[in-house]
Amino acid sequence: MSAPLSYFITTLGCVKNQADSRQMALSLQKRGLVLAADATTADVHVINSCAFIESARRETIAAILEAYDARQQTDQKLVVAGCFSQRYANEIKTELPEVDLAFGTGQYAAAGSLIVDRFEWQERLQEQEAGQRPALQSSPGSDLARLTRAGVSSRQSSSALETVWAPIKISDGCNRGCSFCAIPAMRGPFQSLAVDAILDEARLLIAQGVREICLVSQDTNHFGGQTEALVDLICRLDEIPGLEWQRLLYMYPDPLSLAVYRQLAPLKLRSFVPYLESPVQHVAPRVLRAMKRYGSMEFFTDFFGEIRSLYDQLEIRTALLCGFPTEGPAEVDAALQFIETVRPEKLALFSYSAEEGTAAWGLADPVPADEKACRVNLLRAAHLQVLQELHLQRLGRRYNCMIDKIDSDSTLTARRPQDAPDIDEQVFVELDPAARRHHWQPGQIVPLEINGFFEYDMSGRLVLESK
Ligand code: SF4
């Protein structure tokens, strides 16, 4: 009897892709495929792609060619799913013969059938099913659930990611129409996912050891068409036993996000962390107009200021896009002033890359690449100054942190509630002899006192109750 048909998923791009890869893993398992030990030995290798900007496209193409060269079985099937396939379906056919099958962003849940039908694996799977495996049941403790969670690997993810936190997608697509953004062309118009499906997925993940859920989408505050729907979802998630933390990502900086945070504050939900991720992209009126984005320096200052006042020790992650057409020295100064006034704890900085098919494509790309890089470095230096001052204020403070991973018997890595997985600061802890006698678990909440910092990350010590 030949080995069961196996798959492996490599996930590129944003955290939302991890949620989509998990859906594809579930779909493949339901057809009887099992997780391969690694990408090179799988019968089918699926690359969940990204095509957001030029550098992401290059990474996807490199991953495809690398996967093709690295495969140990020459009859391995290579599949490309997601944004790159959605945007370049024809080009893949003509320019990437290495790819055996490509499907877009709306077909993750159908991955199993698309792949089995394309490669005519029905008979082989029936034999496999008859000869080898009991029927698969989708109950939390089942193999399926364990395999589901372990079905994907991501280039940038560490092993710990697969144990303590998981992204759950609550909607797909976007209707905002920011002039620089190609995502709506790849993900389509906004649509919320079903509340029951989201809650089921959360229960499944929590039963498997996840202790933190990040709610992700392109446009999170539009979930359910009204703010009450998102607030209600967060309240229902808060009731699930075993969930320690829940976090909102991709909250567009507008009155809708403000309304959500205003409605949640008095509820003082046990699991809702004091964290706001809200990318402004820019603050100068001329640039915001050209980006077709909402907001102003005044609105952002009030927006972040009010949300900070509603939650104890809330921290902010935002993003600035540098070098957009219409950005001149005055606009860069406005961005600097924003950093010094609003003092976001976390700041993502990007260089504008003109995207064909977007409204901004017509504006050309007048800012030279090296000038964009200078502006990014200027803003980064300003933010590092702010972060240095914030780090000094954090010294000696205590936080109930989540253990992400146990590195060895004397060190562990953790995060404060104010730090999102994979993108924000971590706290490194050296365990003293007394602490080493304890059996620590990823996902456990432990009291840490910050006693040092690096450029971004921090160090801390466990605050153990003296017997
Ligand atoms: S909000 Fe703007 S930047 Fe974000 S996905 Fe939608 S169009 Fe793109």
PDB file of N, CA and C and ligand atoms in Angstrom, residues 174 176-178 180-181 183-184 218 252 293, ligand 1:
ATOM      1  N   CYS A 174     -12.409  44.674   0.352  1.00  0.00           N
ATOM      2  CA  CYS A 174     -12.419  46.051   0.858  1.00  0.00           C
ATOM      3  C   CYS A 174     -13.070  46.990  -0.151  1.00  0.00           C
ATOM      4  N   ARG A 176     -12.850  50.443   0.350  1.00  0.00           N
ATOM      5  CA  ARG A 176     -12.342  51.778   0.672  1.00  0.00           C
ATOM      6  C   ARG A 176     -11.744  52.517  -0.535  1.00  0.00           C
ATOM      7  N   GLY A 177     -11.032  51.786  -1.382  1.00  0.00           N
ATOM      8  CA  GLY A 177     -10.507  52.430  -2.592  1.00  0.00           C
ATOM      9  C   GLY A 177      -9.346  53.377  -2.377  1.00  0.00           C
ATOM     10  N   CYS A 178      -8.453  53.062  -1.439  1.00  0.00           N
ATOM     11  CA  CYS A 178      -7.254  53.887  -1.291  1.00  0.00           C
ATOM     12  C   CYS A 178      -6.497  53.847  -2.622  1.00  0.00           C
ATOM     13  N   PHE A 180      -3.528  53.961  -3.697  1.00  0.00           N
ATOM     14  CA  PHE A 180      -2.268  53.243  -3.911  1.00  0.00           C
ATOM     15  C   PHE A 180      -2.428  51.729  -3.794  1.00  0.00           C
ATOM     16  N   CYS A 181      -3.630  51.265  -3.452  1.00  0.00           N
ATOM     17  CA  CYS A 181      -3.771  49.878  -3.004  1.00  0.00           C
ATOM     18  C   CYS A 181      -4.386  48.955  -4.052  1.00  0.00           C
ATOM     19  N   ILE A 183      -5.172  45.781  -3.307  1.00  0.00           N
ATOM     20  CA  ILE A 183      -5.845  44.664  -2.623  1.00  0.00           C
ATOM     21  C   ILE A 183      -7.294  44.468  -3.072  1.00  0.00           C
ATOM     22  N   PRO A 184      -8.094  45.546  -3.180  1.00  0.00           N
ATOM     23  CA  PRO A 184      -9.479  45.305  -3.620  1.00  0.00           C
ATOM     24  C   PRO A 184      -9.549  44.580  -4.974  1.00  0.00           C
ATOM     25  N   GLN A 218      -9.062  42.870   5.787  1.00  0.00           N
ATOM     26  CA  GLN A 218      -8.550  44.096   5.170  1.00  0.00           C
ATOM     27  C   GLN A 218      -9.169  45.314   5.839  1.00  0.00           C
ATOM     28  N   TYR A 252      -9.172  50.633  10.472  1.00  0.00           N
ATOM     29  CA  TYR A 252      -9.016  51.886   9.730  1.00  0.00           C
ATOM     30  C   TYR A 252      -9.238  53.062  10.682  1.00  0.00           C
ATOM     31  N   ARG A 293      -7.799  58.873   1.214  1.00  0.00           N
ATOM     32  CA  ARG A 293      -7.977  58.319   2.562  1.00  0.00           C
ATOM     33  C   ARG A 293      -8.586  59.366   3.485  1.00  0.00           C
TER      34      ARG A 293
HETATM   35  S1  SF4 B   1      -8.304  50.083   3.545  1.00  0.00           S
HETATM   36 FE1  SF4 B   1      -7.187  50.923   1.803  1.00  0.00          FE
HETATM   37  S2  SF4 B   1      -5.116  50.105   2.070  1.00  0.00           S
HETATM   38 FE2  SF4 B   1      -6.455  48.818   3.315  1.00  0.00          FE
HETATM   39  S3  SF4 B   1      -7.055  47.102   1.979  1.00  0.00           S
HETATM   40 FE3  SF4 B   1      -8.622  48.708   1.796  1.00  0.00          FE
HETATM   41  S4  SF4 B   1      -8.025  49.884  -0.008  1.00  0.00           S
HETATM   42 FE4  SF4 B   1      -6.213  48.727   0.666  1.00  0.00          FE
END
